[in-house]
mmCIF file of C-alpha atoms in Angstrom:
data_model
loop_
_atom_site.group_PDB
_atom_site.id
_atom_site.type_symbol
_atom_site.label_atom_id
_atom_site.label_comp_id
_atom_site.label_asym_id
_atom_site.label_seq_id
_atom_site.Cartn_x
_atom_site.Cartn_y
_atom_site.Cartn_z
ATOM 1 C CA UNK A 1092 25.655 -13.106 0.390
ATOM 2 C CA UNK A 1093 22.455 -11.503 -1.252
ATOM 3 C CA UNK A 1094 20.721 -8.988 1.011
ATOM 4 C CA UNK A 1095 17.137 -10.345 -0.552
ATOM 5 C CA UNK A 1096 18.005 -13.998 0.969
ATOM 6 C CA UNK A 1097 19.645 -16.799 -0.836
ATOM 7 C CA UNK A 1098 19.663 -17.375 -4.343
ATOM 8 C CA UNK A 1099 18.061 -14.396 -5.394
ATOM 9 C CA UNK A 1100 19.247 -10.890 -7.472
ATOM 10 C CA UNK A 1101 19.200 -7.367 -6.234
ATOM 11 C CA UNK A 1102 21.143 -3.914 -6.560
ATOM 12 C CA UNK A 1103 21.073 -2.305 -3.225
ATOM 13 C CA UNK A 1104 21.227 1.376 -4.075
ATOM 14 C CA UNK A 1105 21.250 2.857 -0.449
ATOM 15 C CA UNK A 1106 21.835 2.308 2.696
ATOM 16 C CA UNK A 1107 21.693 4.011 5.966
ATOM 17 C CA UNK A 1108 21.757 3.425 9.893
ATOM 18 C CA UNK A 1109 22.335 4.214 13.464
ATOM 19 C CA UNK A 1110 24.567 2.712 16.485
ATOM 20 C CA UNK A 1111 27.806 1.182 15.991
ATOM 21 C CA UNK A 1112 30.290 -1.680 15.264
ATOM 22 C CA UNK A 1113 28.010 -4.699 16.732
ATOM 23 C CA UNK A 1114 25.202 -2.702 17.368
ATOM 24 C CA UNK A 1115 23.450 -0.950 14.189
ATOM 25 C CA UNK A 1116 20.198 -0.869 13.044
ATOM 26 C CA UNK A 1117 20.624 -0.546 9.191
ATOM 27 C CA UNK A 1118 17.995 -0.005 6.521
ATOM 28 C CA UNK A 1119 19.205 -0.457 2.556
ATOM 29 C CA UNK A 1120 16.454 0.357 -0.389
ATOM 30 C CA UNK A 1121 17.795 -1.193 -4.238
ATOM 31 C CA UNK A 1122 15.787 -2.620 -6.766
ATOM 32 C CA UNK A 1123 15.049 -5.823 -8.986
ATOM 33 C CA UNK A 1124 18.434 -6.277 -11.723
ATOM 34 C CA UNK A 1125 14.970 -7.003 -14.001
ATOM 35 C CA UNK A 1126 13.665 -6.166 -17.146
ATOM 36 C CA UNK A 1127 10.712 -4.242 -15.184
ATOM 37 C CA UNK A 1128 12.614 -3.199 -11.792
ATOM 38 C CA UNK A 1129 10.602 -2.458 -8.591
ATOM 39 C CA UNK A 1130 11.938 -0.452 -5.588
ATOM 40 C CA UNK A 1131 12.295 -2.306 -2.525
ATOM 41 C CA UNK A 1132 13.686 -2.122 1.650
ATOM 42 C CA UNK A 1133 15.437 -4.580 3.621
ATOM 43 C CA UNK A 1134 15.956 -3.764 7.258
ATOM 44 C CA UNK A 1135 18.347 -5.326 9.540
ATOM 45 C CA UNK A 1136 18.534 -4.782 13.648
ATOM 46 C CA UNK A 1137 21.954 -7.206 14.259
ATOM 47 C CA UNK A 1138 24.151 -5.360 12.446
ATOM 48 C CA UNK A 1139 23.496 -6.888 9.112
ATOM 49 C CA UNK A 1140 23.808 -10.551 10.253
ATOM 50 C CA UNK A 1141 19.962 -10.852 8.950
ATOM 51 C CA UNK A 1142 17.824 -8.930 6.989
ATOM 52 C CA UNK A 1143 14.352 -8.483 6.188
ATOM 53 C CA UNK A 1144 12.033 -7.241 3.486
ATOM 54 C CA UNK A 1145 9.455 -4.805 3.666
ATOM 55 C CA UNK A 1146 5.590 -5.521 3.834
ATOM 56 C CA UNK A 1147 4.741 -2.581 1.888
ATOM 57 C CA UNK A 1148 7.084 -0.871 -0.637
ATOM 58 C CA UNK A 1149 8.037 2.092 -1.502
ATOM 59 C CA UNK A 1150 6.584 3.178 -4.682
ATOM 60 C CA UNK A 1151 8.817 3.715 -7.117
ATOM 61 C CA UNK A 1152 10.372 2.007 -10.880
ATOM 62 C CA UNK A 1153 10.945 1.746 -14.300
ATOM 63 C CA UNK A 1154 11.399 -0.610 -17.229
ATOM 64 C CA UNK A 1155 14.716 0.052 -17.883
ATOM 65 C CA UNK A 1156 17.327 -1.813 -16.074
ATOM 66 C CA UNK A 1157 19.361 -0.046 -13.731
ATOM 67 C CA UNK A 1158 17.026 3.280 -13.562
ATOM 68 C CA UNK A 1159 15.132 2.285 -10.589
ATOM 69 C CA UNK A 1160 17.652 4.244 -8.188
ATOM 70 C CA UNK A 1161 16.608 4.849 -4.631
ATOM 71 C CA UNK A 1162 18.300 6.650 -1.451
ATOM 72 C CA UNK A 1163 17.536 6.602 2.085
ATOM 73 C CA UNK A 1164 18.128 8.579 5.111
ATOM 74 C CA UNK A 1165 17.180 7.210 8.660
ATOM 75 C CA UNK A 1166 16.440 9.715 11.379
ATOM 76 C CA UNK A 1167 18.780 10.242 14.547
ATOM 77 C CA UNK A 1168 16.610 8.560 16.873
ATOM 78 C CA UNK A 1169 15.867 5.620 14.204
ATOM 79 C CA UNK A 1170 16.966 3.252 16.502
ATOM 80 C CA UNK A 1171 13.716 3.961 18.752
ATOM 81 C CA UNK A 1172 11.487 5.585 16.479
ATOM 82 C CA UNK A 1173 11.723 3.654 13.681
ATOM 83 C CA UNK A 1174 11.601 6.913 11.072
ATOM 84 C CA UNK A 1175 13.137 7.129 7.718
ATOM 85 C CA UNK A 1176 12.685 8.231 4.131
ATOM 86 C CA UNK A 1177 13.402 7.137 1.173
ATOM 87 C CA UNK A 1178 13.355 8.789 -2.744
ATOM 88 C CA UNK A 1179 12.993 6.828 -6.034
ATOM 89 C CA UNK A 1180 12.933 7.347 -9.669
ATOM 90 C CA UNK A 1181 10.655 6.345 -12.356
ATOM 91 C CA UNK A 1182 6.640 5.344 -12.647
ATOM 92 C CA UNK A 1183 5.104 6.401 -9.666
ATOM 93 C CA UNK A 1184 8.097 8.180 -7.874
ATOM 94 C CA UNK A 1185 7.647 9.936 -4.361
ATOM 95 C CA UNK A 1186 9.105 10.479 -1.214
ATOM 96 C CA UNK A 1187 7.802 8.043 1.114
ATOM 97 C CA UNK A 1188 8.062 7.645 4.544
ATOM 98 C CA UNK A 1189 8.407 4.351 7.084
ATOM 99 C CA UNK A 1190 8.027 4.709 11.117
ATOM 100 C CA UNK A 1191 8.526 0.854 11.540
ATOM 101 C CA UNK A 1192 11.565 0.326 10.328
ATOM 102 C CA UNK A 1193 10.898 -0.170 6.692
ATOM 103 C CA UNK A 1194 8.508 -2.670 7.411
ATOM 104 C CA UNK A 1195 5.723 -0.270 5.765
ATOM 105 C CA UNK A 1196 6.193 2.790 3.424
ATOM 106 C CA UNK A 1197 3.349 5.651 3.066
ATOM 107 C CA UNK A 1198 4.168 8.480 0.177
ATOM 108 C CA UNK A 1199 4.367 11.835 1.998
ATOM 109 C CA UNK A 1200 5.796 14.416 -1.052
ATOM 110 C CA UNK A 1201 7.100 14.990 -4.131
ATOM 111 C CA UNK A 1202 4.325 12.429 -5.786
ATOM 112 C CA UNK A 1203 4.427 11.316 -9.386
ATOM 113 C CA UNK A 1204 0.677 10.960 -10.387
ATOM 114 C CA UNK A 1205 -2.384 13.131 -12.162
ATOM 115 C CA UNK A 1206 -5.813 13.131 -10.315
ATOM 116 C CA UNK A 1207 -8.177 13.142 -13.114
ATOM 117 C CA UNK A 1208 -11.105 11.179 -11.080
ATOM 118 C CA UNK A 1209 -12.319 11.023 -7.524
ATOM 119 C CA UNK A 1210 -13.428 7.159 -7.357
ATOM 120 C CA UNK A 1211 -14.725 7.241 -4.141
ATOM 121 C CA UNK A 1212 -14.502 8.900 -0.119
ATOM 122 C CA UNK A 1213 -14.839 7.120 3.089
ATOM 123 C CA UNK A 1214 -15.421 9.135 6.289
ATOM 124 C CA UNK A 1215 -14.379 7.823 9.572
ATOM 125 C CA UNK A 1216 -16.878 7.655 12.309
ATOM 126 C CA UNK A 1217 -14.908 10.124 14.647
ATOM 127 C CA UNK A 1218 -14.147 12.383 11.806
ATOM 128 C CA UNK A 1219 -15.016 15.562 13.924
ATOM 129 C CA UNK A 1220 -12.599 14.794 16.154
ATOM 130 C CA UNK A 1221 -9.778 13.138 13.939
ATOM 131 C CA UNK A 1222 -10.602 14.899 10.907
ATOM 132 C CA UNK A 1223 -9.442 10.875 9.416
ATOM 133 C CA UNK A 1224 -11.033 10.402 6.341
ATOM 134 C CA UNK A 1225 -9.867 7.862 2.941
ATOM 135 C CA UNK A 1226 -10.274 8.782 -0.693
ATOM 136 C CA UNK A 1227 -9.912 6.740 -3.966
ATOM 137 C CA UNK A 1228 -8.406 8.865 -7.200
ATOM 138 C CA UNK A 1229 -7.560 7.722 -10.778
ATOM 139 C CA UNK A 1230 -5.403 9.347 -13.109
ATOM 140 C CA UNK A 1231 -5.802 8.677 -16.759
ATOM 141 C CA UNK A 1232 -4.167 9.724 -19.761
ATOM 142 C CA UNK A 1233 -4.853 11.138 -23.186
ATOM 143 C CA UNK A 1234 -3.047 11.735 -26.384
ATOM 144 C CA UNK A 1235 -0.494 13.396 -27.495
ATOM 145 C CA UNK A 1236 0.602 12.788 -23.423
ATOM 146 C CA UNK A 1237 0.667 8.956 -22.536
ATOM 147 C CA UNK A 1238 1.334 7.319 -19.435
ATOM 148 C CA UNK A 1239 0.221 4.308 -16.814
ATOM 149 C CA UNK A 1240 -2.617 5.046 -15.349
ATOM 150 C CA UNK A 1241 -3.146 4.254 -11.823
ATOM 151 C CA UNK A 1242 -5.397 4.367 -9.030
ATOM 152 C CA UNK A 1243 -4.380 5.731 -5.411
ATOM 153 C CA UNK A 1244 -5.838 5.223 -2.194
ATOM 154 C CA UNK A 1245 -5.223 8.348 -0.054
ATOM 155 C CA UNK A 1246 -5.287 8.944 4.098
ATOM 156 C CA UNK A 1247 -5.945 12.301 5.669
ATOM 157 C CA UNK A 1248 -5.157 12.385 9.328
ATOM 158 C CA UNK A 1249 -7.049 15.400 10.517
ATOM 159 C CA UNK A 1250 -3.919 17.519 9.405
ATOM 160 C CA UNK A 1251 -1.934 16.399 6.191
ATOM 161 C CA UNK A 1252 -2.410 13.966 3.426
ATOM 162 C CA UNK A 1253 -0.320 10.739 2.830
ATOM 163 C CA UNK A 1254 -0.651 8.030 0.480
ATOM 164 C CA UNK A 1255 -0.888 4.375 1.522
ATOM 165 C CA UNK A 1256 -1.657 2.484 -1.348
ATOM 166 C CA UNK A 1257 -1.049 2.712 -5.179
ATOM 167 C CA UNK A 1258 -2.054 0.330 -7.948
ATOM 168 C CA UNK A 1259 1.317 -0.588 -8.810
ATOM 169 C CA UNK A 1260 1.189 -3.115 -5.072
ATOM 170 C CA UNK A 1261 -1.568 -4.928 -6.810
ATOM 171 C CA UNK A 1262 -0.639 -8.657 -8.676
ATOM 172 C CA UNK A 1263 -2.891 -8.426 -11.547
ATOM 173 C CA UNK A 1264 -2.328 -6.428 -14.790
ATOM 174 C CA UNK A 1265 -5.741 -5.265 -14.814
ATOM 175 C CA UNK A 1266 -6.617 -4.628 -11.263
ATOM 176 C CA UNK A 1267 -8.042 -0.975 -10.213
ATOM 177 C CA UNK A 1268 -9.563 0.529 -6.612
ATOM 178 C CA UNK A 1269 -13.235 1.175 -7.076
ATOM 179 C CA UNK A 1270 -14.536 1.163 -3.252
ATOM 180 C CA UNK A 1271 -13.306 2.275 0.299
ATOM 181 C CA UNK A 1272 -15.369 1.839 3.053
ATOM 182 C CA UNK A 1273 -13.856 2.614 7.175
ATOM 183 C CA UNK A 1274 -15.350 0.268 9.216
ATOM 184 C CA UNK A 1275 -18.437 1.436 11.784
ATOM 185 C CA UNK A 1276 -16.521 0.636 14.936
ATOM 186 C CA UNK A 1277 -13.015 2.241 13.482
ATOM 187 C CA UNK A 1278 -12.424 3.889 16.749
ATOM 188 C CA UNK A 1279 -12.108 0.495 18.396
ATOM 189 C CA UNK A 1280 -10.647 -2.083 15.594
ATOM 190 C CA UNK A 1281 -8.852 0.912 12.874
ATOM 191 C CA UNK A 1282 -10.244 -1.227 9.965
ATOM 192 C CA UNK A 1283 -10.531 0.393 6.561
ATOM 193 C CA UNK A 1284 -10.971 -2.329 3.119
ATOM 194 C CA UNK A 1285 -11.150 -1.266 -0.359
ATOM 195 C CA UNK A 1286 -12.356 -3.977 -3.490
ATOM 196 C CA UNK A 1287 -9.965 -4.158 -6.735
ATOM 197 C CA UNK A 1288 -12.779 -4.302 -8.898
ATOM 198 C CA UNK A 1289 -10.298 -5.555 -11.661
ATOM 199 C CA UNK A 1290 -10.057 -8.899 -10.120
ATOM 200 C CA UNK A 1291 -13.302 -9.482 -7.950
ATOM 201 C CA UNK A 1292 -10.301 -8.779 -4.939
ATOM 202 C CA UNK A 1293 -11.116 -7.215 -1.595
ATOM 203 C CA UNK A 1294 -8.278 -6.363 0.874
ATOM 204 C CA UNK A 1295 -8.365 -5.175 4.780
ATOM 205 C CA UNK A 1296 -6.294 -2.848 6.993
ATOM 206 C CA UNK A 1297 -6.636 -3.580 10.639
ATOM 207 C CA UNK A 1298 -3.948 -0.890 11.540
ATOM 208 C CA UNK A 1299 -5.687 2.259 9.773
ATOM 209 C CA UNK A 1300 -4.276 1.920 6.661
ATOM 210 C CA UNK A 1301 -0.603 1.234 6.756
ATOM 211 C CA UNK A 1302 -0.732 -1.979 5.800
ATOM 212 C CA UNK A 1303 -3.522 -4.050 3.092
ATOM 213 C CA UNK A 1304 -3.716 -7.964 3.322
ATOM 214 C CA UNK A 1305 -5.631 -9.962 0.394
ATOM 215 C CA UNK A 1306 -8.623 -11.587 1.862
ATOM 216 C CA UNK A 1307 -8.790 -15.471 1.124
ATOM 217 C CA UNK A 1308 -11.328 -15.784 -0.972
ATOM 218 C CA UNK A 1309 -12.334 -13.329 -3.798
ATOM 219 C CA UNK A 1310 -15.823 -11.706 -4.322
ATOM 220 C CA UNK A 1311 -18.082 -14.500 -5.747
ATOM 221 C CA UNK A 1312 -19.035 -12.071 -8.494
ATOM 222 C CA UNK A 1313 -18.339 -8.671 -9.757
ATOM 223 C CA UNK A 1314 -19.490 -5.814 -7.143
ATOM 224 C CA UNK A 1315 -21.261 -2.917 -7.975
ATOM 225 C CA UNK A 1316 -21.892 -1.771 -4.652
ATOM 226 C CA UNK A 1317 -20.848 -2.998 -0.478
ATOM 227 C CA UNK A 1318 -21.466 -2.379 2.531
ATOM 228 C CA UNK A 1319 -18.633 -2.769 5.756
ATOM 229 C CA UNK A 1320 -20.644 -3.712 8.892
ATOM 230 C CA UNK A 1321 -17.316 -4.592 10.833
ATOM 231 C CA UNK A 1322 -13.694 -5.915 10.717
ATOM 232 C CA UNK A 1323 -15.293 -9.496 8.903
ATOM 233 C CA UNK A 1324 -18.869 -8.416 8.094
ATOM 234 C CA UNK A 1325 -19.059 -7.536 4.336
ATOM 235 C CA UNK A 1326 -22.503 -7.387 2.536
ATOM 236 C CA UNK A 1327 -21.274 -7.041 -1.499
ATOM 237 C CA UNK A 1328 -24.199 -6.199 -4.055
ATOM 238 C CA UNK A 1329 -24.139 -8.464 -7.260
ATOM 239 C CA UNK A 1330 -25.823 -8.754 -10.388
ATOM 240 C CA UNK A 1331 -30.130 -9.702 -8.637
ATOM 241 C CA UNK A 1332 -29.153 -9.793 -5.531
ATOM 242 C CA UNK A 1333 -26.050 -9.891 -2.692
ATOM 243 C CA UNK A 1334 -23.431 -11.664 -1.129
ATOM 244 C CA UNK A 1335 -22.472 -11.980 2.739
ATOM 245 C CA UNK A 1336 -19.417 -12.624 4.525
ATOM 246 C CA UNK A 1337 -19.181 -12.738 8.350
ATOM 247 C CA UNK A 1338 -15.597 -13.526 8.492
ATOM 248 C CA UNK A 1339 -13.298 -11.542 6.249
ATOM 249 C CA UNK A 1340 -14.212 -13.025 3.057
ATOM 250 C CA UNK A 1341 -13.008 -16.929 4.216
ATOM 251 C CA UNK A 1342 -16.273 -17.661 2.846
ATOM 252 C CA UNK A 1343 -19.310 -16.246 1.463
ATOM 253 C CA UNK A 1344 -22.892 -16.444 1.458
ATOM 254 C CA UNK A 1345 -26.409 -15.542 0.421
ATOM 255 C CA UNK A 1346 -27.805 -16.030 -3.530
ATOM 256 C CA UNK A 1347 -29.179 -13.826 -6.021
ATOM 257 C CA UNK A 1348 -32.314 -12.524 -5.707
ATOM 258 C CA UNK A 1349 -32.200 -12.761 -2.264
#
């Protein structure tokens, strides 16, 4: 049957895993058998009677079918640590690095991109102690060099840089990352957002980063500026005025000019 589930198309590429007959833990990486293919994981902990896809992707593809090749290697102790890495090919290729499983993928080396742009820099509130800190870049190209630009949301940890988010995991054609903001009480609820500006879109992080959900509702209208207050309180300035949201963007209030 299909790895991906039922009724569905993809070209698993590699595959790797721990324990034995009966007993592995197995993650495989392939890609979409499309005309633009997209790297993706599937993990399975019963010894490949189920599998299931990743939250977060590896980055990683290209529009020709078939190039979008990807390896992985799982570490000894993968069964308990959940560590592995993977490598792809094509637009936005890098290393990147899961410690749940292939559930979520950060790029750690070897990154495909240009920084042409710092967007914007978030501090964390215990940055003197965790040295944790986000930053927004955008890399743009000019002739006679062309490529996809893209915008990437990086994480420093106090130590090394990683990065957890890239355009390429947004829907829209014309979506972009134009603010990051760490929440006040980060020590206590790890909450970092960002707004894709490109489609009035905000997304949260509730586990520091690894991991960006869409909220339910967009921003009423296009943001030039916001404010995070907590993990739901969002105050969004608009054209004469701003917006409010007390619970994750569900809903929003206030009026222009207020």
């Amino acid at each position: 049957r299909d790895i991906a589930g039922s009724n569905t198309a993809s070209n698993v590429t590699g595959l790797d895993g721990v324990g034995g007959v009966g007993s592995a833990y197995l993650l495989a990486v392939g890609n979409e058998p499309a005309s633009s293919t997209k790297v993706h994981a599937w993990r399975s902990d019963d010894n490949s009677t189920s599998w299931d896809d990743e939250s977060k992707r590896p980055t990683g593809g290209t529009y020709f079918v078939g190039q979008a090749l990807a390896s992985v290697v799982v570490a000894d102790d993968y069964a308990d640590s959940g560590e592995a890495w993977v490598a792809t090919t094509g637009d936005d290729c890098a290393i990147s690095r899961t410690t749940t499983y292939g559930k979520y993928f950060n790029q750690i080396s070897l990154i495909k991109t240009v920084i042409s742009n710092i967007i914007d820099l978030a501090v964390s509130p215990d940055w003197g102690s965790s040295g944790a800190l986000f930053m927004i870049t955008r890399e743009s190209s000019a002739p006679p060099v062309l490529y996809v630009e893209g915008d990437d949301l990086w994480r420093h940890d106090g130590d090394y840089w990683e990065r957890v988010y890239h355009e390429s995991l947004l829907s829209g054609a014309f979506d972009s990352m134009d603010y990051v903001q760490v929440s006040p009480e980060w020590v206590d609820d790890d909450t970092v957002c960002f707004v894709d500006s490109g489609a009035d879109q905000a997304y949260r992080s509730t586990n520091g980063g690894d991991h960006f959900s869409k909220t339910l509702s967009k921003v009423p209208e296009s943001a030039y500026g916001w404010l995070v207050i907590d993990k739901n309180t969002r105050i969004v300035g608009v054209d004469g005025g701003t917006r409010l949201t007390k619970n994750n963007a569900t809903t929003w209030g206030g009026k222009k000019g207020a």
